[in-house]
């Protein structure tokens, strides 16, 4: 694990975005997954602006990290709508390069298999960018998920449901999510984890310095060979010097 601490959220996002672009420019047709949420907003803005200002279209393939079950792809709050707004539409990413979950699908197991097949047919995920929940989840792999899990449907914890309220414009009853599994994510060639703000300080300490345990899924990153943790000073404040 390599820890990179920026003085503030802006600097954390800039360093992570520069490293991400640099890493991907060395890979032909990389497969990536990206997190939705508040943490990646500035990171995505920097990436978007970089390619728009250069009038370049990155040749990347996108696999969805997760999705809320029962939420349609066009609804604000869905992972797919988030990326349509923040990346896919601005960069005019063609649909054939995107494999996201349909949270409204009747056969959710088939959605899980489709994601695994997409990843396998592209020879694995090159770079997985992740956020971290205050309960330590990666994607929607909630505490208790084993590190071997493949893409799965999972019951959401109360803290995830509470945090999700901010993503939706109106109240939403959420119970399940669909997510790339921990085994799937940990097989990625590189992992970038972004954690910003005071509210993430305790979980960041547990992820980085605590025991490796399924009760903190993020702690499994300690064993990954190529994992970079981007923090601001607020999120890093409880780490040992
Ligand atoms: P956030 O979500 O970026 O909105 O804090 C992170 C997560 O739950 O993974």
PDB file of C-alpha atoms and ligand atoms in Angstrom:
ATOM      1  CA  UNK A   1       0.000   0.000   0.000  1.00  0.00           C
ATOM      2  CA  UNK A   2       1.352   3.400  -0.868  1.00  0.00           C
ATOM      3  CA  UNK A   3      -0.197   6.366   0.943  1.00  0.00           C
ATOM      4  CA  UNK A   4      -0.211   9.740  -0.794  1.00  0.00           C
ATOM      5  CA  UNK A   5      -1.482  12.647   1.296  1.00  0.00           C
ATOM      6  CA  UNK A   6      -2.457  15.989  -0.242  1.00  0.00           C
ATOM      7  CA  UNK A   7      -2.885  19.099   1.868  1.00  0.00           C
ATOM      8  CA  UNK A   8      -6.544  19.383   0.925  1.00  0.00           C
ATOM      9  CA  UNK A   9      -9.266  17.708  -1.112  1.00  0.00           C
ATOM     10  CA  UNK A  10      -8.299  19.577  -4.286  1.00  0.00           C
ATOM     11  CA  UNK A  11      -4.662  18.502  -4.074  1.00  0.00           C
ATOM     12  CA  UNK A  12      -5.620  14.906  -3.254  1.00  0.00           C
ATOM     13  CA  UNK A  13      -7.932  14.805  -6.299  1.00  0.00           C
ATOM     14  CA  UNK A  14      -5.347  16.404  -8.579  1.00  0.00           C
ATOM     15  CA  UNK A  15      -2.555  13.996  -7.630  1.00  0.00           C
ATOM     16  CA  UNK A  16      -4.839  10.993  -7.980  1.00  0.00           C
ATOM     17  CA  UNK A  17      -6.138  12.198 -11.370  1.00  0.00           C
ATOM     18  CA  UNK A  18      -2.629  12.857 -12.707  1.00  0.00           C
ATOM     19  CA  UNK A  19      -1.418   9.424 -11.583  1.00  0.00           C
ATOM     20  CA  UNK A  20      -4.524   7.816 -13.054  1.00  0.00           C
ATOM     21  CA  UNK A  21      -4.079   9.485 -16.455  1.00  0.00           C
ATOM     22  CA  UNK A  22      -0.357   8.678 -16.471  1.00  0.00           C
ATOM     23  CA  UNK A  23      -1.032   5.017 -15.617  1.00  0.00           C
ATOM     24  CA  UNK A  24      -3.738   4.607 -18.243  1.00  0.00           C
ATOM     25  CA  UNK A  25      -1.797   6.267 -21.023  1.00  0.00           C
ATOM     26  CA  UNK A  26       0.695   3.401 -20.824  1.00  0.00           C
ATOM     27  CA  UNK A  27      -1.994   0.733 -21.328  1.00  0.00           C
ATOM     28  CA  UNK A  28      -3.686  -0.092 -24.608  1.00  0.00           C
ATOM     29  CA  UNK A  29      -7.503  -0.191 -24.279  1.00  0.00           C
ATOM     30  CA  UNK A  30      -7.548  -0.393 -20.486  1.00  0.00           C
ATOM     31  CA  UNK A  31     -10.526  -1.662 -18.525  1.00  0.00           C
ATOM     32  CA  UNK A  32     -11.367   0.516 -15.565  1.00  0.00           C
ATOM     33  CA  UNK A  33     -13.971   0.836 -12.882  1.00  0.00           C
ATOM     34  CA  UNK A  34     -14.709   4.078 -11.087  1.00  0.00           C
ATOM     35  CA  UNK A  35     -16.693   4.957  -7.980  1.00  0.00           C
ATOM     36  CA  UNK A  36     -19.684   7.242  -7.845  1.00  0.00           C
ATOM     37  CA  UNK A  37     -20.299   9.375  -4.763  1.00  0.00           C
ATOM     38  CA  UNK A  38     -19.013  12.662  -3.428  1.00  0.00           C
ATOM     39  CA  UNK A  39     -15.342  11.760  -3.146  1.00  0.00           C
ATOM     40  CA  UNK A  40     -14.562  11.355  -6.868  1.00  0.00           C
ATOM     41  CA  UNK A  41     -16.290  14.549  -8.061  1.00  0.00           C
ATOM     42  CA  UNK A  42     -13.171  16.723  -8.324  1.00  0.00           C
ATOM     43  CA  UNK A  43     -11.049  13.794  -9.530  1.00  0.00           C
ATOM     44  CA  UNK A  44     -13.531  13.217 -12.380  1.00  0.00           C
ATOM     45  CA  UNK A  45     -13.725  16.918 -13.209  1.00  0.00           C
ATOM     46  CA  UNK A  46      -9.944  17.035 -13.646  1.00  0.00           C
ATOM     47  CA  UNK A  47      -9.954  13.947 -15.892  1.00  0.00           C
ATOM     48  CA  UNK A  48     -12.870  15.289 -17.941  1.00  0.00           C
ATOM     49  CA  UNK A  49     -11.258  18.689 -18.393  1.00  0.00           C
ATOM     50  CA  UNK A  50      -7.930  17.136 -19.302  1.00  0.00           C
ATOM     51  CA  UNK A  51      -9.401  15.200 -22.239  1.00  0.00           C
ATOM     52  CA  UNK A  52     -11.827  17.923 -23.309  1.00  0.00           C
ATOM     53  CA  UNK A  53      -9.057  20.553 -23.392  1.00  0.00           C
ATOM     54  CA  UNK A  54      -6.844  18.210 -25.401  1.00  0.00           C
ATOM     55  CA  UNK A  55      -9.790  17.327 -27.696  1.00  0.00           C
ATOM     56  CA  UNK A  56      -8.920  13.686 -27.101  1.00  0.00           C
ATOM     57  CA  UNK A  57     -11.173  10.742 -26.428  1.00  0.00           C
ATOM     58  CA  UNK A  58      -9.627   8.173 -24.124  1.00  0.00           C
ATOM     59  CA  UNK A  59      -9.821   4.617 -25.474  1.00  0.00           C
ATOM     60  CA  UNK A  60     -10.994   3.070 -22.215  1.00  0.00           C
ATOM     61  CA  UNK A  61     -13.520   0.366 -21.367  1.00  0.00           C
ATOM     62  CA  UNK A  62     -15.723   0.928 -18.336  1.00  0.00           C
ATOM     63  CA  UNK A  63     -17.200  -1.686 -16.058  1.00  0.00           C
ATOM     64  CA  UNK A  64     -19.677  -0.479 -13.458  1.00  0.00           C
ATOM     65  CA  UNK A  65     -18.498  -0.772  -9.884  1.00  0.00           C
ATOM     66  CA  UNK A  66     -21.940  -1.034  -8.316  1.00  0.00           C
ATOM     67  CA  UNK A  67     -25.588  -0.045  -8.566  1.00  0.00           C
ATOM     68  CA  UNK A  68     -28.647   0.275  -6.348  1.00  0.00           C
ATOM     69  CA  UNK A  69     -31.172  -2.497  -6.946  1.00  0.00           C
ATOM     70  CA  UNK A  70     -34.516  -1.048  -8.020  1.00  0.00           C
ATOM     71  CA  UNK A  71     -33.051   2.196  -9.355  1.00  0.00           C
ATOM     72  CA  UNK A  72     -33.121   2.864 -13.084  1.00  0.00           C
ATOM     73  CA  UNK A  73     -30.043   3.903 -15.032  1.00  0.00           C
ATOM     74  CA  UNK A  74     -31.549   7.271 -15.898  1.00  0.00           C
ATOM     75  CA  UNK A  75     -32.502   8.181 -12.337  1.00  0.00           C
ATOM     76  CA  UNK A  76     -30.395  10.724 -10.465  1.00  0.00           C
ATOM     77  CA  UNK A  77     -28.681   8.762  -7.725  1.00  0.00           C
ATOM     78  CA  UNK A  78     -27.908   5.742  -9.876  1.00  0.00           C
ATOM     79  CA  UNK A  79     -24.292   4.972 -10.561  1.00  0.00           C
ATOM     80  CA  UNK A  80     -24.980   4.947 -14.305  1.00  0.00           C
ATOM     81  CA  UNK A  81     -26.652   8.377 -14.300  1.00  0.00           C
ATOM     82  CA  UNK A  82     -23.715   9.743 -12.286  1.00  0.00           C
ATOM     83  CA  UNK A  83     -21.218   8.654 -14.926  1.00  0.00           C
ATOM     84  CA  UNK A  84     -23.422   9.721 -17.811  1.00  0.00           C
ATOM     85  CA  UNK A  85     -23.391  13.202 -16.297  1.00  0.00           C
ATOM     86  CA  UNK A  86     -19.786  13.408 -15.113  1.00  0.00           C
ATOM     87  CA  UNK A  87     -17.894  11.446 -17.725  1.00  0.00           C
ATOM     88  CA  UNK A  88     -19.659   9.537 -20.479  1.00  0.00           C
ATOM     89  CA  UNK A  89     -21.672  12.367 -22.056  1.00  0.00           C
ATOM     90  CA  UNK A  90     -18.963  15.038 -21.743  1.00  0.00           C
ATOM     91  CA  UNK A  91     -16.366  12.685 -23.257  1.00  0.00           C
ATOM     92  CA  UNK A  92     -18.845  11.113 -25.712  1.00  0.00           C
ATOM     93  CA  UNK A  93     -17.990   7.579 -24.623  1.00  0.00           C
ATOM     94  CA  UNK A  94     -19.703   5.108 -26.975  1.00  0.00           C
ATOM     95  CA  UNK A  95     -22.105   2.625 -25.389  1.00  0.00           C
ATOM     96  CA  UNK A  96     -20.121  -0.387 -26.580  1.00  0.00           C
ATOM     97  CA  UNK A  97     -17.308   0.617 -24.237  1.00  0.00           C
ATOM     98  CA  UNK A  98     -19.569   0.621 -21.196  1.00  0.00           C
ATOM     99  CA  UNK A  99     -20.800  -2.354 -19.186  1.00  0.00           C
ATOM    100  CA  UNK A 100     -22.787  -1.107 -16.222  1.00  0.00           C
ATOM    101  CA  UNK A 101     -25.308  -2.890 -14.020  1.00  0.00           C
ATOM    102  CA  UNK A 102     -28.998  -2.531 -14.697  1.00  0.00           C
ATOM    103  CA  UNK A 103     -30.441  -2.118 -11.214  1.00  0.00           C
ATOM    104  CA  UNK A 104     -33.932  -2.785 -12.622  1.00  0.00           C
ATOM    105  CA  UNK A 105     -33.045  -6.139 -14.200  1.00  0.00           C
ATOM    106  CA  UNK A 106     -35.339  -9.026 -13.273  1.00  0.00           C
ATOM    107  CA  UNK A 107     -32.454 -11.478 -13.304  1.00  0.00           C
ATOM    108  CA  UNK A 108     -29.810  -9.901 -11.090  1.00  0.00           C
ATOM    109  CA  UNK A 109     -27.661 -13.045 -11.120  1.00  0.00           C
ATOM    110  CA  UNK A 110     -27.416 -12.640 -14.882  1.00  0.00           C
ATOM    111  CA  UNK A 111     -26.251  -9.044 -14.310  1.00  0.00           C
ATOM    112  CA  UNK A 112     -23.499 -10.374 -12.029  1.00  0.00           C
ATOM    113  CA  UNK A 113     -22.426 -12.937 -14.637  1.00  0.00           C
ATOM    114  CA  UNK A 114     -22.476 -10.301 -17.381  1.00  0.00           C
ATOM    115  CA  UNK A 115     -20.046  -8.096 -15.418  1.00  0.00           C
ATOM    116  CA  UNK A 116     -17.682 -10.993 -14.736  1.00  0.00           C
ATOM    117  CA  UNK A 117     -17.819 -12.023 -18.408  1.00  0.00           C
ATOM    118  CA  UNK A 118     -17.098  -8.491 -19.590  1.00  0.00           C
ATOM    119  CA  UNK A 119     -14.065  -8.333 -17.300  1.00  0.00           C
ATOM    120  CA  UNK A 120     -12.826 -11.792 -18.297  1.00  0.00           C
ATOM    121  CA  UNK A 121     -13.278 -11.094 -22.014  1.00  0.00           C
ATOM    122  CA  UNK A 122     -11.103  -7.972 -21.609  1.00  0.00           C
ATOM    123  CA  UNK A 123      -8.490  -9.873 -19.591  1.00  0.00           C
ATOM    124  CA  UNK A 124      -9.176  -8.271 -16.230  1.00  0.00           C
ATOM    125  CA  UNK A 125      -9.510  -4.819 -14.729  1.00  0.00           C
ATOM    126  CA  UNK A 126      -6.432  -2.660 -15.249  1.00  0.00           C
ATOM    127  CA  UNK A 127      -7.262   0.078 -12.776  1.00  0.00           C
ATOM    128  CA  UNK A 128     -10.000   0.023 -10.134  1.00  0.00           C
ATOM    129  CA  UNK A 129     -10.631   3.378  -8.505  1.00  0.00           C
ATOM    130  CA  UNK A 130     -12.567   3.046  -5.265  1.00  0.00           C
ATOM    131  CA  UNK A 131     -14.040   5.185  -2.533  1.00  0.00           C
ATOM    132  CA  UNK A 132     -14.451   3.977   1.019  1.00  0.00           C
ATOM    133  CA  UNK A 133     -17.654   3.878   3.059  1.00  0.00           C
ATOM    134  CA  UNK A 134     -17.500   4.924   6.694  1.00  0.00           C
ATOM    135  CA  UNK A 135     -18.231   1.245   7.455  1.00  0.00           C
ATOM    136  CA  UNK A 136     -15.234   0.135   5.359  1.00  0.00           C
ATOM    137  CA  UNK A 137     -17.159  -1.101   2.326  1.00  0.00           C
ATOM    138  CA  UNK A 138     -15.512  -1.191  -1.098  1.00  0.00           C
ATOM    139  CA  UNK A 139     -18.012  -0.776  -3.896  1.00  0.00           C
ATOM    140  CA  UNK A 140     -21.059  -2.128  -2.064  1.00  0.00           C
ATOM    141  CA  UNK A 141     -19.192  -5.035  -0.486  1.00  0.00           C
ATOM    142  CA  UNK A 142     -20.459  -4.501   3.008  1.00  0.00           C
ATOM    143  CA  UNK A 143     -18.731  -5.691   6.198  1.00  0.00           C
ATOM    144  CA  UNK A 144     -18.749  -9.485   6.343  1.00  0.00           C
ATOM    145  CA  UNK A 145     -17.989  -9.946   2.609  1.00  0.00           C
ATOM    146  CA  UNK A 146     -15.195 -12.436   2.041  1.00  0.00           C
ATOM    147  CA  UNK A 147     -12.191 -11.473  -0.028  1.00  0.00           C
ATOM    148  CA  UNK A 148     -12.942 -14.186  -2.587  1.00  0.00           C
ATOM    149  CA  UNK A 149     -16.442 -12.935  -3.441  1.00  0.00           C
ATOM    150  CA  UNK A 150     -17.225 -12.415  -7.097  1.00  0.00           C
ATOM    151  CA  UNK A 151     -19.830  -9.942  -8.319  1.00  0.00           C
ATOM    152  CA  UNK A 152     -22.823 -10.196  -6.046  1.00  0.00           C
ATOM    153  CA  UNK A 153     -26.170  -8.851  -4.913  1.00  0.00           C
ATOM    154  CA  UNK A 154     -25.890  -7.748  -1.316  1.00  0.00           C
ATOM    155  CA  UNK A 155     -28.121  -6.452   1.440  1.00  0.00           C
ATOM    156  CA  UNK A 156     -27.174  -2.878   2.292  1.00  0.00           C
ATOM    157  CA  UNK A 157     -26.239  -1.836   5.815  1.00  0.00           C
ATOM    158  CA  UNK A 158     -28.023   0.994   7.596  1.00  0.00           C
ATOM    159  CA  UNK A 159     -24.998   3.281   7.279  1.00  0.00           C
ATOM    160  CA  UNK A 160     -24.836   2.788   3.503  1.00  0.00           C
ATOM    161  CA  UNK A 161     -28.572   3.450   3.177  1.00  0.00           C
ATOM    162  CA  UNK A 162     -28.226   6.593   5.302  1.00  0.00           C
ATOM    163  CA  UNK A 163     -25.241   7.858   3.260  1.00  0.00           C
ATOM    164  CA  UNK A 164     -27.102   7.188  -0.006  1.00  0.00           C
ATOM    165  CA  UNK A 165     -29.821   9.703   0.900  1.00  0.00           C
ATOM    166  CA  UNK A 166     -27.523  12.496  -0.257  1.00  0.00           C
ATOM    167  CA  UNK A 167     -27.228  11.060  -3.772  1.00  0.00           C
ATOM    168  CA  UNK A 168     -30.961  11.095  -4.550  1.00  0.00           C
ATOM    169  CA  UNK A 169     -33.164  14.105  -5.174  1.00  0.00           C
ATOM    170  CA  UNK A 170     -36.127  12.410  -3.444  1.00  0.00           C
ATOM    171  CA  UNK A 171     -36.454   9.796  -0.685  1.00  0.00           C
ATOM    172  CA  UNK A 172     -35.706   6.313  -1.968  1.00  0.00           C
ATOM    173  CA  UNK A 173     -36.291   2.922  -0.365  1.00  0.00           C
ATOM    174  CA  UNK A 174     -33.036   1.021  -0.804  1.00  0.00           C
ATOM    175  CA  UNK A 175     -32.440  -2.515   0.470  1.00  0.00           C
ATOM    176  CA  UNK A 176     -30.054  -4.250  -1.919  1.00  0.00           C
ATOM    177  CA  UNK A 177     -27.138  -3.330  -4.100  1.00  0.00           C
ATOM    178  CA  UNK A 178     -25.252  -5.097  -6.853  1.00  0.00           C
ATOM    179  CA  UNK A 179     -21.493  -4.813  -6.810  1.00  0.00           C
ATOM    180  CA  UNK A 180     -18.289  -6.137  -8.284  1.00  0.00           C
ATOM    181  CA  UNK A 181     -17.059  -8.574  -5.630  1.00  0.00           C
ATOM    182  CA  UNK A 182     -14.007  -8.167  -3.456  1.00  0.00           C
ATOM    183  CA  UNK A 183     -12.307 -11.056  -5.260  1.00  0.00           C
ATOM    184  CA  UNK A 184     -13.060  -9.329  -8.574  1.00  0.00           C
ATOM    185  CA  UNK A 185     -11.718  -5.979  -7.352  1.00  0.00           C
ATOM    186  CA  UNK A 186      -8.643  -7.393  -5.645  1.00  0.00           C
ATOM    187  CA  UNK A 187      -7.680  -9.067  -8.941  1.00  0.00           C
ATOM    188  CA  UNK A 188      -7.335  -5.621 -10.567  1.00  0.00           C
ATOM    189  CA  UNK A 189      -3.792  -4.850 -11.670  1.00  0.00           C
ATOM    190  CA  UNK A 190      -3.822  -1.468  -9.880  1.00  0.00           C
ATOM    191  CA  UNK A 191      -6.130  -0.063  -7.252  1.00  0.00           C
ATOM    192  CA  UNK A 192      -6.515   3.617  -6.385  1.00  0.00           C
ATOM    193  CA  UNK A 193      -8.497   4.366  -3.247  1.00  0.00           C
ATOM    194  CA  UNK A 194      -9.673   7.932  -2.645  1.00  0.00           C
ATOM    195  CA  UNK A 195     -10.584   9.101   0.849  1.00  0.00           C
ATOM    196  CA  UNK A 196     -11.186  12.715   1.745  1.00  0.00           C
ATOM    197  CA  UNK A 197     -12.546  14.596   4.727  1.00  0.00           C
ATOM    198  CA  UNK A 198     -12.636  14.314   8.471  1.00  0.00           C
ATOM    199  CA  UNK A 199     -15.491  11.782   8.501  1.00  0.00           C
ATOM    200  CA  UNK A 200     -13.241   9.217   6.785  1.00  0.00           C
ATOM    201  CA  UNK A 201     -10.316   9.495   9.237  1.00  0.00           C
ATOM    202  CA  UNK A 202     -11.321   6.604  11.517  1.00  0.00           C
ATOM    203  CA  UNK A 203     -12.088   4.162   8.750  1.00  0.00           C
ATOM    204  CA  UNK A 204      -8.901   5.115   6.909  1.00  0.00           C
ATOM    205  CA  UNK A 205      -6.905   4.297  10.043  1.00  0.00           C
ATOM    206  CA  UNK A 206      -8.672   0.910  10.278  1.00  0.00           C
ATOM    207  CA  UNK A 207      -8.147   0.180   6.577  1.00  0.00           C
ATOM    208  CA  UNK A 208      -4.456   1.095   6.595  1.00  0.00           C
ATOM    209  CA  UNK A 209      -3.285   0.133  10.078  1.00  0.00           C
ATOM    210  CA  UNK A 210      -5.915  -2.211  11.506  1.00  0.00           C
ATOM    211  CA  UNK A 211      -6.095  -5.991  11.262  1.00  0.00           C
ATOM    212  CA  UNK A 212      -7.048  -7.501   7.909  1.00  0.00           C
ATOM    213  CA  UNK A 213     -10.615  -8.604   8.480  1.00  0.00           C
ATOM    214  CA  UNK A 214     -13.844  -9.065   6.553  1.00  0.00           C
ATOM    215  CA  UNK A 215     -15.533  -6.738   9.043  1.00  0.00           C
ATOM    216  CA  UNK A 216     -13.526  -3.928   7.357  1.00  0.00           C
ATOM    217  CA  UNK A 217     -13.518  -4.933   3.661  1.00  0.00           C
ATOM    218  CA  UNK A 218     -11.106  -2.085   2.842  1.00  0.00           C
ATOM    219  CA  UNK A 219      -8.448  -3.751   5.017  1.00  0.00           C
ATOM    220  CA  UNK A 220      -8.011  -6.442   2.337  1.00  0.00           C
ATOM    221  CA  UNK A 221      -6.231  -3.783   0.287  1.00  0.00           C
ATOM    222  CA  UNK A 222      -3.244  -4.152   2.614  1.00  0.00           C
ATOM    223  CA  UNK A 223      -2.293  -7.346   0.785  1.00  0.00           C
ATOM    224  CA  UNK A 224      -2.625  -5.895  -2.737  1.00  0.00           C
ATOM    225  CA  UNK A 225       0.688  -5.471  -4.546  1.00  0.00           C
ATOM    226  CA  UNK A 226      -0.200  -2.288  -6.386  1.00  0.00           C
ATOM    227  CA  UNK A 227      -2.530  -0.234  -4.245  1.00  0.00           C
ATOM    228  CA  UNK A 228      -2.348   3.553  -3.886  1.00  0.00           C
ATOM    229  CA  UNK A 229      -4.330   5.390  -1.226  1.00  0.00           C
ATOM    230  CA  UNK A 230      -4.958   9.078  -1.915  1.00  0.00           C
ATOM    231  CA  UNK A 231      -5.975  11.114   1.103  1.00  0.00           C
ATOM    232  CA  UNK A 232      -6.289  14.687   2.211  1.00  0.00           C
ATOM    233  CA  UNK A 233      -4.853  15.746   5.556  1.00  0.00           C
ATOM    234  CA  UNK A 234      -8.254  15.527   7.241  1.00  0.00           C
ATOM    235  CA  UNK A 235      -8.713  11.860   6.282  1.00  0.00           C
ATOM    236  CA  UNK A 236      -5.092  11.034   7.116  1.00  0.00           C
ATOM    237  CA  UNK A 237      -5.085  12.733  10.520  1.00  0.00           C
ATOM    238  CA  UNK A 238      -5.275   9.535  12.597  1.00  0.00           C
ATOM    239  CA  UNK A 239      -2.552   7.648  10.718  1.00  0.00           C
ATOM    240  CA  UNK A 240       0.718   6.959  12.482  1.00  0.00           C
ATOM    241  CA  UNK A 241       3.400   9.421  11.322  1.00  0.00           C
TER     242      UNK A 241
HETATM  243  P1  LIG B   1     -18.687   8.991  -0.806  1.00  0.00           P
HETATM  244  O1  LIG B   1     -18.967   7.425  -0.839  1.00  0.00           O
HETATM  245  O2  LIG B   1     -17.610   9.257  -1.792  1.00  0.00           O
HETATM  246  O3  LIG B   1     -19.977   9.649  -1.186  1.00  0.00           O
HETATM  247  O4  LIG B   1     -18.232   9.309   0.599  1.00  0.00           O
HETATM  248  C1  LIG B   1     -17.919   6.539  -0.680  1.00  0.00           C
HETATM  249  C2  LIG B   1     -18.404   5.101  -0.605  1.00  0.00           C
HETATM  250  O5  LIG B   1     -19.438   4.845   0.024  1.00  0.00           O
HETATM  251  O6  LIG B   1     -17.734   4.227  -1.157  1.00  0.00           O
END
